[in-house]
Coordinates of C-alpha atoms in Angstrom, one line a residue:
Chain O
M1 CA -32.2 41.4 -58.2
K2 CA -33.9 40.7 -61.4
Q3 CA -31.5 43.0 -63.1
L4 CA -28.5 41.1 -61.7
L5 CA -30.0 37.8 -62.6
T6 CA -30.6 39.0 -66.3
I7 CA -26.8 40.1 -66.3
L8 CA -25.6 36.8 -64.9
E9 CA -27.7 34.9 -67.3
S10 CA -26.4 36.8 -70.3
I11 CA -22.8 36.2 -69.1
K12 CA -23.1 32.4 -68.5
P13 CA -26.4 30.9 -69.4
G14 CA -27.6 27.5 -68.1
V15 CA -26.8 28.2 -64.2
D16 CA -29.5 28.1 -61.5
Y17 CA -28.6 31.6 -60.2
E18 CA -31.3 31.9 -57.9
N19 CA -30.5 29.0 -55.7
C20 CA -26.9 28.4 -56.4
I21 CA -24.5 29.3 -53.5
T22 CA -21.2 28.1 -55.0
L23 CA -20.8 30.2 -58.2
I24 CA -17.1 30.4 -57.7
D25 CA -16.3 27.1 -55.5
E26 CA -18.1 24.9 -58.2
H27 CA -16.3 27.1 -61.0
H28 CA -19.7 28.1 -62.7
L29 CA -18.0 31.5 -62.9
D30 CA -14.5 31.6 -64.0
S31 CA -11.9 34.5 -64.0
L32 CA -13.1 35.7 -67.3
S33 CA -16.8 35.7 -66.3
I34 CA -15.8 37.8 -63.1
L35 CA -14.1 40.3 -65.6
S36 CA -17.3 40.6 -67.6
L37 CA -19.7 40.6 -64.4
V38 CA -17.5 43.3 -62.9
A39 CA -17.6 45.6 -66.0
E40 CA -21.5 44.9 -66.4
I41 CA -22.3 45.7 -62.8
E42 CA -20.2 48.8 -62.9
D43 CA -22.2 50.2 -65.8
E44 CA -25.5 49.0 -64.8
F45 CA -25.4 49.9 -61.1
D46 CA -23.1 52.9 -61.2
V47 CA -20.9 51.4 -58.5
V48 CA -16.9 50.9 -58.7
I49 CA -16.0 47.4 -57.5
P50 CA -12.4 47.6 -55.9
T51 CA -10.0 44.6 -56.5
V52 CA -10.2 43.9 -52.7
E53 CA -13.9 42.9 -52.9
I54 CA -13.1 40.3 -55.7
I55 CA -13.2 37.4 -53.2
P56 CA -15.4 34.0 -53.5
A57 CA -17.6 35.1 -50.5
N58 CA -18.6 38.0 -52.5
F59 CA -19.4 36.3 -55.6
N60 CA -20.5 32.8 -54.6
S61 CA -24.3 33.5 -55.1
A62 CA -26.5 36.1 -56.5
E63 CA -27.7 37.2 -53.2
S64 CA -24.0 37.9 -52.0
I65 CA -23.4 39.8 -55.3
M66 CA -26.4 41.9 -54.6
N67 CA -25.4 42.5 -51.1
L68 CA -22.0 43.7 -52.2
I69 CA -23.5 46.0 -54.7
T70 CA -25.9 47.4 -52.1
R71 CA -23.0 47.9 -49.6
L72 CA -20.9 49.7 -52.2
Q73 CA -23.9 51.9 -53.3
E74 CA -24.4 53.1 -49.6
E75 CA -20.8 53.6 -49.1
E76 CA -20.6 56.0 -52.0
Chain K
M1 CA 18.4 20.6 -41.6
Q2 CA 15.4 19.8 -44.0
Y3 CA 11.9 19.0 -43.1
C4 CA 12.3 15.2 -43.7
D5 CA 15.6 14.9 -41.8
M6 CA 15.8 12.9 -38.7
S7 CA 17.4 16.0 -37.0
Y8 CA 14.2 17.9 -37.6
L9 CA 11.5 15.2 -36.9
L10 CA 13.2 13.6 -33.9
L11 CA 15.0 16.5 -32.5
F12 CA 14.1 20.1 -33.6
L13 CA 10.3 19.4 -33.5
P14 CA 10.1 17.5 -30.4
L15 CA 12.1 20.1 -28.5
V16 CA 10.1 22.9 -29.8
M17 CA 6.9 21.0 -28.5
L18 CA 8.4 20.4 -25.3
F19 CA 9.5 24.0 -24.7
Y20 CA 6.0 25.1 -26.1
S21 CA 4.3 23.0 -23.6
L22 CA 6.6 24.1 -20.5
V23 CA 6.0 27.9 -20.7
T24 CA 2.9 29.9 -20.2
K25 CA 0.3 30.8 -22.8
E26 CA 1.5 34.2 -23.2
K27 CA 5.1 33.1 -23.7
R28 CA 4.3 30.4 -26.2
W29 CA 4.5 32.7 -29.4
I30 CA 8.0 33.7 -28.1
V31 CA 9.0 30.0 -28.2
L32 CA 7.8 29.8 -31.7
L33 CA 9.6 32.9 -32.9
V34 CA 12.9 31.8 -31.2
S35 CA 12.8 28.4 -32.9
S36 CA 11.8 29.8 -36.0
Y37 CA 14.8 32.3 -36.1
L38 CA 17.1 29.3 -35.0
F39 CA 15.6 27.2 -37.8
F40 CA 16.5 30.0 -40.2
Y41 CA 19.9 30.3 -39.0
L42 CA 20.7 26.7 -39.0
L43 CA 19.7 26.8 -42.7
S44 CA 21.1 30.1 -43.9
G45 CA 23.7 31.3 -41.1
K46 CA 24.3 35.1 -41.2
L47 CA 21.8 35.6 -44.0
L48 CA 19.3 35.7 -41.1
V49 CA 19.9 39.4 -41.6
Y50 CA 17.9 39.6 -44.9
L51 CA 14.8 38.1 -42.8
V52 CA 15.3 40.6 -39.8
L53 CA 15.6 43.6 -42.3
S54 CA 12.5 42.5 -44.4
T55 CA 10.5 42.2 -41.2
F56 CA 11.6 45.6 -39.8
S57 CA 10.8 47.2 -43.2
I58 CA 7.5 45.6 -43.5
H59 CA 6.5 46.5 -39.8
H60 CA 7.7 50.1 -40.4
F61 CA 5.8 50.5 -43.7
G62 CA 2.6 48.9 -42.3
L63 CA 2.6 51.3 -39.6
W64 CA 3.4 54.3 -42.0
L65 CA 0.4 53.3 -44.0
H66 CA -1.7 53.1 -40.9
D67 CA -0.6 56.7 -40.0
V68 CA -1.4 58.1 -43.3
E69 CA -4.8 56.8 -43.3
Q70 CA -5.5 57.9 -39.6
V71 CA -4.2 61.4 -40.3
G72 CA -6.3 61.6 -43.3
K73 CA -9.5 60.2 -41.7
K74 CA -9.0 62.8 -38.9
A75 CA -8.8 65.7 -41.4
M76 CA -11.8 64.5 -43.3
E77 CA -14.0 64.5 -39.9
E78 CA -13.2 68.0 -39.4
A79 CA -13.5 69.1 -43.1
A80 CA -16.3 70.5 -45.0
K81 CA -18.1 68.1 -47.5
E82 CA -16.3 69.6 -50.5
E83 CA -12.9 69.4 -48.9
K84 CA -13.5 65.9 -48.0
K85 CA -13.1 64.6 -51.5
R86 CA -9.8 66.4 -51.9
I87 CA -8.4 65.2 -48.5
R88 CA -9.3 61.6 -49.6
E89 CA -7.5 61.9 -53.0
S90 CA -4.5 63.3 -51.2
M91 CA -4.6 60.6 -48.5
N92 CA -5.0 57.8 -51.1
K93 CA -2.2 59.2 -53.3
R94 CA 0.3 59.2 -50.0
K95 CA -0.8 55.8 -49.2
R96 CA 0.1 54.6 -52.9
N97 CA 3.6 56.2 -52.7
V98 CA 4.2 54.7 -49.4
L99 CA 3.0 51.3 -50.7
I100 CA 5.1 51.7 -53.8
L101 CA 8.3 52.6 -51.7
G102 CA 7.5 49.4 -49.4
I103 CA 7.2 47.1 -52.4
F104 CA 10.3 48.6 -53.9
V105 CA 12.4 47.8 -50.8
Q106 CA 11.1 44.2 -50.7
I107 CA 11.5 43.6 -54.4
G108 CA 14.9 45.3 -54.2
M109 CA 16.2 42.8 -51.5
L110 CA 14.8 39.9 -53.5
S111 CA 16.3 41.2 -56.9
L112 CA 19.9 41.9 -55.2
V113 CA 20.1 38.5 -54.2
K114 CA 18.4 36.5 -56.9
Y115 CA 18.1 38.6 -60.1
L116 CA 21.1 40.7 -60.2
P117 CA 23.6 38.4 -61.8
F118 CA 21.0 37.3 -64.3
F119 CA 20.3 41.0 -65.2
C120 CA 24.1 42.0 -65.5
F121 CA 24.7 38.9 -67.6
N122 CA 21.8 39.9 -70.0
I123 CA 23.1 43.6 -70.2
N124 CA 26.5 42.4 -71.1
Q125 CA 25.5 40.2 -73.7
L126 CA 23.4 43.2 -75.1
F127 CA 26.5 45.2 -75.2
E128 CA 28.5 42.6 -76.8
F129 CA 25.8 42.3 -79.5
I130 CA 25.9 46.0 -80.3
G131 CA 29.6 46.3 -80.0
V132 CA 30.0 48.3 -77.0
N133 CA 33.2 47.8 -75.2
F134 CA 32.0 48.0 -71.8
R135 CA 31.0 45.4 -69.1
I136 CA 29.0 45.6 -65.9
K137 CA 30.7 43.9 -63.0
Q138 CA 28.9 41.0 -61.9
Y139 CA 28.3 40.6 -58.1
H140 CA 26.9 37.3 -56.6
F141 CA 25.1 37.5 -53.3
L142 CA 24.0 34.3 -51.4
A143 CA 20.3 34.1 -51.3
P144 CA 18.7 33.2 -47.9
I145 CA 16.5 30.0 -48.0
G146 CA 12.9 30.5 -48.8
I147 CA 13.4 34.4 -49.7
S148 CA 10.8 34.0 -52.5
F149 CA 8.2 32.8 -50.2
Y150 CA 8.6 35.3 -47.4
T151 CA 8.9 38.1 -49.8
L152 CA 5.4 37.2 -51.2
M153 CA 4.2 36.9 -47.8
A154 CA 5.5 40.4 -46.8
L155 CA 4.3 41.9 -49.8
S156 CA 0.7 40.4 -49.3
Y157 CA 0.7 41.9 -45.8
L158 CA 1.6 45.1 -47.0
I159 CA -1.0 45.1 -49.8
D160 CA -3.7 44.0 -47.5
V161 CA -2.9 47.0 -45.0
Y162 CA -3.0 49.4 -48.0
R163 CA -6.3 47.8 -49.2
G164 CA -7.6 48.0 -45.5
K165 CA -8.1 44.3 -45.7
C166 CA -6.1 44.1 -42.4
I167 CA -4.9 46.4 -39.9
A168 CA -1.3 47.3 -39.6
D169 CA 0.2 45.3 -36.7
K170 CA 2.0 47.4 -34.1
N171 CA 3.4 44.2 -32.5
L172 CA 6.6 43.7 -34.2
G173 CA 6.9 40.1 -32.5
R174 CA 3.7 38.9 -34.0
L175 CA 4.5 40.1 -37.4
A176 CA 7.9 38.7 -37.3
L177 CA 6.5 35.2 -36.3
Y178 CA 4.0 35.4 -39.1
L179 CA 6.8 36.0 -41.7
A180 CA 9.2 33.2 -40.1
F181 CA 7.1 30.5 -38.7
F182 CA 9.7 27.6 -39.0
P183 CA 7.4 24.9 -40.8
Q184 CA 6.7 27.2 -43.7
I185 CA 9.7 29.4 -44.0
M186 CA 11.5 27.2 -46.5
E187 CA 8.8 26.1 -49.0
G188 CA 5.6 27.8 -48.1
P189 CA 2.5 27.5 -48.3
I190 CA 2.3 31.2 -48.8
A191 CA -0.2 32.1 -46.1
R192 CA -2.0 35.4 -45.7
Y193 CA -1.6 37.5 -42.5
H194 CA -5.3 36.9 -41.6
E195 CA -4.9 33.2 -42.0
T196 CA -2.2 32.6 -39.4
A197 CA -0.7 35.6 -37.5
L198 CA -3.4 35.9 -34.8
K199 CA -3.6 32.3 -34.3
L200 CA 0.2 31.8 -34.2
Y201 CA 0.3 34.5 -31.4
E202 CA -2.4 33.2 -29.5
G203 CA -0.3 30.1 -28.1
E204 CA -3.0 27.5 -27.8
K205 CA -1.9 24.6 -25.8
L206 CA -1.3 21.3 -27.6
H207 CA -4.2 19.0 -27.9
Y208 CA -4.0 15.3 -28.2
Q209 CA -6.1 15.1 -31.3
T210 CA -4.2 17.8 -33.3
V211 CA -0.8 16.3 -32.3
C212 CA -2.1 12.9 -33.6
F213 CA -3.5 14.5 -36.9
G214 CA -0.3 16.5 -37.2
M215 CA 1.9 13.4 -36.9
Q216 CA -0.2 11.2 -39.3
R217 CA 0.0 14.0 -41.8
I218 CA 3.9 14.0 -41.3
L219 CA 4.1 10.4 -41.9
F220 CA 1.9 10.6 -44.9
G221 CA 4.3 13.0 -46.2
L222 CA 7.4 11.0 -45.4
L223 CA 5.7 8.3 -47.4
K224 CA 5.7 10.2 -50.4
K225 CA 9.0 11.8 -50.1
M226 CA 11.1 9.0 -48.8
V227 CA 9.6 5.8 -50.7
I228 CA 8.9 7.6 -53.8
A229 CA 10.6 10.9 -54.4
D230 CA 13.9 10.1 -53.0
R231 CA 13.9 6.7 -54.8
L232 CA 13.0 8.3 -58.3
N233 CA 15.9 11.0 -57.7
I234 CA 18.4 8.4 -58.8
I235 CA 17.0 7.6 -62.1
V236 CA 16.0 11.3 -62.8
E237 CA 19.4 12.6 -62.2
N238 CA 21.1 9.9 -64.2
I239 CA 18.7 10.6 -67.3
F240 CA 18.8 14.4 -67.2
S241 CA 22.7 14.4 -66.5
N242 CA 23.4 12.1 -69.4
Y243 CA 20.5 13.2 -71.8
A244 CA 22.7 13.0 -74.7
T245 CA 23.4 9.4 -74.4
Y246 CA 19.8 8.2 -74.0
N247 CA 17.0 7.6 -76.8
G248 CA 13.7 9.5 -77.0
G249 CA 11.9 6.5 -75.1
I250 CA 14.4 6.7 -72.1
L251 CA 13.9 10.7 -72.2
F252 CA 10.3 10.5 -72.1
L253 CA 10.4 8.3 -69.1
G254 CA 12.7 10.6 -67.4
I255 CA 10.2 13.6 -67.6
I256 CA 7.3 11.3 -66.4
F257 CA 9.6 10.3 -63.5
Y258 CA 10.6 13.9 -62.8
T259 CA 7.1 14.9 -62.7
I260 CA 6.2 12.4 -60.4
E261 CA 9.3 13.1 -58.3
L262 CA 8.6 16.9 -58.2
Y263 CA 5.1 16.2 -57.1
M264 CA 5.8 13.7 -54.3
D265 CA 8.7 15.6 -53.1
F266 CA 6.9 19.1 -53.1
S267 CA 3.4 17.6 -51.8
G268 CA 5.2 15.2 -49.4
V269 CA 7.1 18.1 -47.8
M270 CA 3.8 20.2 -47.6
D271 CA 2.4 17.2 -45.8
V272 CA 5.1 17.6 -43.2
V273 CA 5.0 21.4 -43.1
I274 CA 1.3 21.3 -42.8
G275 CA 1.3 18.5 -40.2
S276 CA 4.1 20.3 -38.0
A277 CA 1.9 23.4 -37.9
E278 CA -1.3 21.3 -37.1
I279 CA 0.6 20.0 -34.0
F280 CA 0.5 23.6 -32.8
N281 CA -3.1 23.9 -33.8
I282 CA -2.2 26.2 -36.7
A283 CA -4.2 25.5 -40.0
L284 CA -2.0 26.3 -43.0
P285 CA -3.5 26.7 -46.3
E286 CA -3.4 23.6 -48.6
N287 CA -1.0 23.6 -51.4
F288 CA -2.2 20.7 -53.6
R289 CA -5.7 19.2 -54.4
Q290 CA -5.1 16.1 -56.6
P291 CA -3.5 17.9 -59.6
F292 CA -3.1 14.8 -61.8
F293 CA -7.1 14.7 -61.9
S294 CA -6.9 18.1 -63.8
K295 CA -9.0 18.3 -67.2
S296 CA -7.2 21.5 -68.5
I297 CA -4.0 23.4 -67.7
S298 CA -6.2 26.0 -66.0
D299 CA -7.7 23.5 -63.9
F300 CA -4.2 22.1 -63.1
W301 CA -2.9 25.5 -61.8
S302 CA -5.9 25.7 -59.4
R303 CA -5.0 22.4 -57.9
W304 CA -1.0 22.6 -58.0
H305 CA 0.9 25.1 -55.7
I306 CA -2.4 26.6 -54.8
T307 CA -1.1 29.3 -52.8
L308 CA 1.2 30.6 -55.2
G309 CA -1.7 30.7 -57.9
T310 CA -4.0 32.6 -55.4
W311 CA -1.2 35.0 -54.7
F312 CA -0.7 35.9 -58.5
K313 CA -4.5 36.0 -58.9
E314 CA -5.3 38.3 -56.1
Y315 CA -2.2 40.7 -56.5
I316 CA -1.3 40.6 -60.1
F317 CA -4.2 39.1 -62.2
Y318 CA -7.2 41.1 -60.7
P319 CA -5.4 44.3 -60.2
I320 CA -4.2 44.4 -64.0
S321 CA -7.5 43.0 -65.5
L322 CA -9.7 45.2 -63.3
S323 CA -7.8 48.4 -63.6
K324 CA -9.4 51.3 -65.2
G325 CA -8.1 50.9 -68.7
S326 CA -8.7 47.2 -68.8
K327 CA -12.3 47.6 -67.6
K328 CA -12.9 49.9 -70.4
M329 CA -11.5 47.6 -72.9
T330 CA -13.6 44.8 -71.5
S331 CA -16.9 46.9 -71.7
A332 CA -16.1 48.1 -75.4
L333 CA -14.9 44.6 -76.6
R334 CA -18.1 42.8 -74.9
K335 CA -20.5 44.7 -76.9
K336 CA -18.4 43.9 -80.1
M337 CA -17.1 40.6 -79.6
G338 CA -19.6 39.0 -77.1
N339 CA -19.2 37.6 -73.6
H340 CA -16.6 35.1 -74.2
F341 CA -13.9 37.0 -76.2
G342 CA -14.9 40.6 -74.8
P343 CA -13.1 40.0 -71.5
L344 CA -10.6 37.6 -73.0
C345 CA -8.3 40.6 -74.2
A346 CA -7.8 42.2 -70.9
G347 CA -7.7 39.0 -69.1
S348 CA -5.1 37.6 -71.5
I349 CA -2.8 40.7 -70.9
A350 CA -3.0 40.0 -67.0
L351 CA -2.5 36.4 -67.5
L352 CA 0.6 37.0 -69.6
C353 CA 1.9 39.3 -66.8
V354 CA 1.1 36.6 -64.2
W355 CA 3.0 33.9 -66.2
L356 CA 6.0 35.9 -66.9
L357 CA 6.3 36.9 -63.2
N358 CA 5.4 33.2 -62.2
G359 CA 8.3 32.0 -64.4
L360 CA 10.8 34.5 -63.0
W361 CA 9.6 33.9 -59.5
H362 CA 10.8 30.2 -59.9
G363 CA 14.1 31.3 -60.9
A364 CA 16.5 33.7 -62.9
G365 CA 16.7 31.8 -66.0
Y366 CA 15.4 31.7 -69.5
H367 CA 14.1 28.1 -69.1
Y368 CA 11.8 29.3 -66.1
I369 CA 10.4 32.2 -68.2
F370 CA 9.7 29.6 -71.0
F371 CA 8.0 27.4 -68.4
G372 CA 5.7 30.4 -67.6
I373 CA 5.0 31.3 -71.2
Y374 CA 4.6 27.5 -72.0
H375 CA 1.6 27.3 -69.5
F376 CA 0.2 30.9 -70.4
T377 CA 0.1 29.6 -74.0
F378 CA -1.9 26.5 -73.2
I379 CA -4.2 28.3 -70.7
L380 CA -4.7 30.9 -73.5
L381 CA -5.6 28.3 -76.2
G382 CA -8.0 26.8 -73.9
N383 CA -9.8 29.9 -73.2
V384 CA -9.7 30.8 -77.1
L385 CA -10.8 27.4 -78.3
E386 CA -13.4 26.9 -75.5
P387 CA -16.4 27.9 -78.2
L388 CA -15.1 25.6 -80.6
F389 CA -14.9 22.6 -78.2
L390 CA -18.4 23.5 -77.1
K391 CA -19.6 23.2 -80.7
F392 CA -17.9 20.0 -81.2
Y393 CA -19.4 18.4 -78.3
Q394 CA -22.9 19.7 -79.5
I395 CA -22.3 18.4 -83.0
T396 CA -20.8 15.1 -82.0
K397 CA -23.3 14.7 -79.2
L398 CA -20.5 13.5 -77.0
N399 CA -21.1 14.0 -73.2
R400 CA -18.2 16.2 -72.0
E401 CA -18.9 15.1 -68.5
S402 CA -18.9 11.4 -69.2
K403 CA -15.9 9.4 -67.5
S404 CA -14.4 8.6 -70.8
I405 CA -14.0 12.1 -72.1
H406 CA -12.9 12.9 -68.6
I407 CA -10.1 10.5 -68.9
V408 CA -9.1 11.7 -72.3
R409 CA -8.9 15.3 -71.0
I410 CA -6.8 14.2 -68.0
L411 CA -4.4 12.2 -70.0
K412 CA -4.0 15.2 -72.4
T413 CA -3.5 17.5 -69.4
T414 CA -1.0 15.2 -68.0
V415 CA 1.2 15.1 -71.1
I416 CA 1.4 18.9 -71.5
V417 CA 2.6 19.0 -67.7
F418 CA 5.1 16.5 -68.5
F419 CA 6.8 18.5 -71.4
G420 CA 6.6 21.6 -69.3
E421 CA 8.4 20.1 -66.4
L422 CA 11.0 19.0 -68.9
F423 CA 11.9 22.9 -69.5
F424 CA 11.6 23.4 -65.6
K425 CA 14.1 20.7 -64.9
A426 CA 16.6 21.3 -67.8
P427 CA 19.6 23.2 -66.6
T428 CA 19.2 25.8 -69.6
L429 CA 16.4 26.4 -72.2
R430 CA 18.8 25.1 -75.1
I431 CA 19.4 21.9 -73.3
G432 CA 15.6 21.7 -72.7
F433 CA 15.0 22.1 -76.7
I434 CA 17.7 19.6 -77.3
M435 CA 16.0 16.9 -75.1
F436 CA 12.5 17.9 -76.3
K437 CA 13.7 17.4 -80.1
R438 CA 15.4 14.2 -78.9
I439 CA 12.3 12.5 -77.4
F440 CA 10.5 12.9 -80.9
A441 CA 13.3 12.3 -83.1
T442 CA 14.7 8.9 -81.3
F443 CA 11.5 7.6 -79.8
T444 CA 11.4 4.0 -79.6
F445 CA 9.1 1.5 -77.7
K446 CA 11.9 -0.8 -77.5
S447 CA 13.4 1.0 -74.5
F448 CA 10.5 0.0 -72.4
T449 CA 10.9 -3.9 -73.2
D450 CA 14.5 -4.7 -73.6
G451 CA 15.4 -4.2 -69.8
F452 CA 17.5 -1.2 -70.4
I453 CA 15.4 0.7 -67.6
L454 CA 16.8 -1.7 -65.1
K455 CA 20.2 -0.4 -65.7
L456 CA 19.5 3.2 -64.9
G457 CA 20.1 3.0 -61.2
L458 CA 17.0 1.4 -59.9
D459 CA 16.5 -2.6 -59.9
G460 CA 13.1 -4.5 -60.2
R461 CA 12.5 -4.3 -56.5
D462 CA 12.7 -0.6 -56.5
F463 CA 10.1 -0.5 -59.5
I464 CA 7.7 -2.9 -57.6
I465 CA 8.0 -0.6 -54.6
L466 CA 7.2 2.3 -56.7
G467 CA 4.3 0.7 -58.5
V468 CA 2.6 -0.7 -55.2
T469 CA 3.0 2.8 -53.6
L470 CA 2.2 4.9 -56.5
F471 CA -1.1 2.6 -57.0
L472 CA -2.0 3.1 -53.1
L473 CA -1.6 6.7 -53.4
F474 CA -3.7 6.7 -56.4
L475 CA -6.5 5.1 -54.8
I476 CA -6.2 7.6 -51.8
S477 CA -6.3 10.5 -54.4
I478 CA -9.4 9.0 -55.8
L479 CA -10.9 9.0 -52.2
H480 CA -9.9 12.6 -51.6
E481 CA -11.3 13.6 -55.0
K482 CA -14.6 12.2 -53.9
N483 CA -14.4 14.4 -50.6
I484 CA -13.8 11.4 -48.5
S485 CA -11.1 11.9 -46.0
L486 CA -9.3 8.8 -45.2
R487 CA -7.7 10.3 -42.1
E488 CA -11.1 11.0 -40.6
E489 CA -12.5 7.7 -41.5
I490 CA -9.6 6.0 -39.7
S491 CA -10.1 8.1 -36.8
K492 CA -13.5 6.6 -36.5
K493 CA -12.3 3.1 -36.2
P494 CA -11.5 1.4 -32.9
I495 CA -8.1 2.1 -31.2
Y496 CA -6.3 -1.1 -32.2
I497 CA -7.3 -0.6 -36.0
R498 CA -6.2 3.0 -35.9
W499 CA -2.8 2.1 -34.3
L500 CA -2.3 -0.9 -36.5
C501 CA -2.7 1.7 -39.6
Y502 CA -0.2 4.0 -38.2
Y503 CA 2.4 1.3 -37.3
V504 CA 1.9 -0.2 -40.9
L505 CA 2.5 3.3 -42.4
L506 CA 5.6 3.7 -40.2
F507 CA 7.1 0.4 -40.9
Y508 CA 6.3 0.8 -44.6
I509 CA 8.4 4.0 -44.6
I510 CA 11.2 2.3 -42.4
I511 CA 11.5 -0.8 -44.6
F512 CA 10.8 0.5 -48.0
G513 CA 12.1 4.2 -47.6
A514 CA 14.9 5.1 -50.2
Y515 CA 17.5 6.2 -47.6
G516 CA 21.1 5.0 -46.7
A517 CA 23.9 3.8 -48.9
G518 CA 23.0 4.2 -52.6
Y519 CA 20.3 6.7 -52.3
I520 CA 20.5 10.5 -52.5
P521 CA 17.6 12.5 -51.0
V522 CA 16.0 15.1 -53.3
D523 CA 17.3 18.6 -52.7
P524 CA 14.4 20.7 -51.3
M525 CA 13.7 22.1 -54.8
Y526 CA 11.4 24.7 -54.0
A527 CA 13.5 26.1 -51.0
N528 CA 15.8 27.5 -53.7
F529 CA 13.2 29.5 -55.5

């Protein structure tokens, strides 16, 4: 989780990633941030995030992003 | 028959509700399907065959994708570990080929009726330019109403089945109802299979509350459409038809009026559509969220025609910007150019594709393509200049989130939208540029003060009705922007206040609606796309 929080902070600083559950809904992360985030997660966690997983529910909080990473790692 | 016609509101819709209530739960979906096909037939006659063909093909390709996956999965279960990877790759390749074929059939039908003349015209122009003495014969096919909408819905279903996001539907009737549901077949909203298909098939009985809510929503839509859009139509058509005779001030007024008309017409029809579906307890996705409170063009497109924007984002933007090549580009550029400009390159390529297709989706014409590129340019500029803006606010110590800055940003966005709609409405790109140039070359404030605007088709009474109604709608929009639902607030009031509100709304439309002699209702603009 710490690694993910560091990535998020590096992509868009100044957001309370530990508590925010509306990262997409409140536009804290826009489309360009998502592109950076996906590229960074794939590099750091060695997973491939399919396009079908790019939905608000998977990116609205650090926890949901972490759950997505864990699920993809397990599937691989 | 259109959604705001009395034949729809007082005959078609009540009859569907009646038959829907009379049959058993299991047969209600049949009532909806038959009425949807009847509605389509009344609009497009024999062109119903396109919808039927499209439905059969989508049903077939969905099941084909399902079969390929089932065969592949079964083979993987029995195979050794090393063999599994090869089977999966082969299965994915087959699925991709089936998907491409399915998309080709859908796009092929759409292109045949919508883009073939445009394509032939351009090829012939090219032949003429390079001196080749050969011309392609131009065929014109009649396009069924709403083809662009149900094609996008059909494609989303097929891609979702391919991605495993929904299971291929074996029930042809359920799939047919999802594609043809009469409230949305003409102008959307573009719903996804998982959003409406199962609920439509369920056949839930009519509830007092949802019927009331649906009817209120329909009335609200009629207010926008009949009191404002249909009234403004007179002056807009006059200005755009005689653009060469008016000065820049009047033309500028024309594009403001057209933008208001377009919004009131499209969002008004959406209220009627969503209200009609709500009567049957079907929640269609919203298409508008106070677009004229947008602080940037990017923000505007997340509030205007939302379901179209979402469709392009999910099925064009992300697949392109997250393709293998784009991801590599983003990773490499991020290291060199940082978090902002790194993803901007791949993102911009995807965005350009989105806006080219968005323009073409609206129609086969260069002014539509320009309309797409126009918005792409402003979104791109917004993205590129964002760090500069941030620095500007830092240096000047201005608060970007203050009300005054918000108002300035909203005004800037609105003016950009006005000029975009000029090219959207202009019959050709050339005329669009002529009007654009005239606005600046011959602009004078005198046009607003010398009483000339009262000679353009609307009198003082019309302008007072427009002003009062727009002001009321503006207040309602402020409430909605603050997440206060006026409808829910009214529903909490005592029964006599509630009914008083409904009657006031109804009589307001009857008294101040622009119908009858001297008024021409706006054509259902989006139905022709």
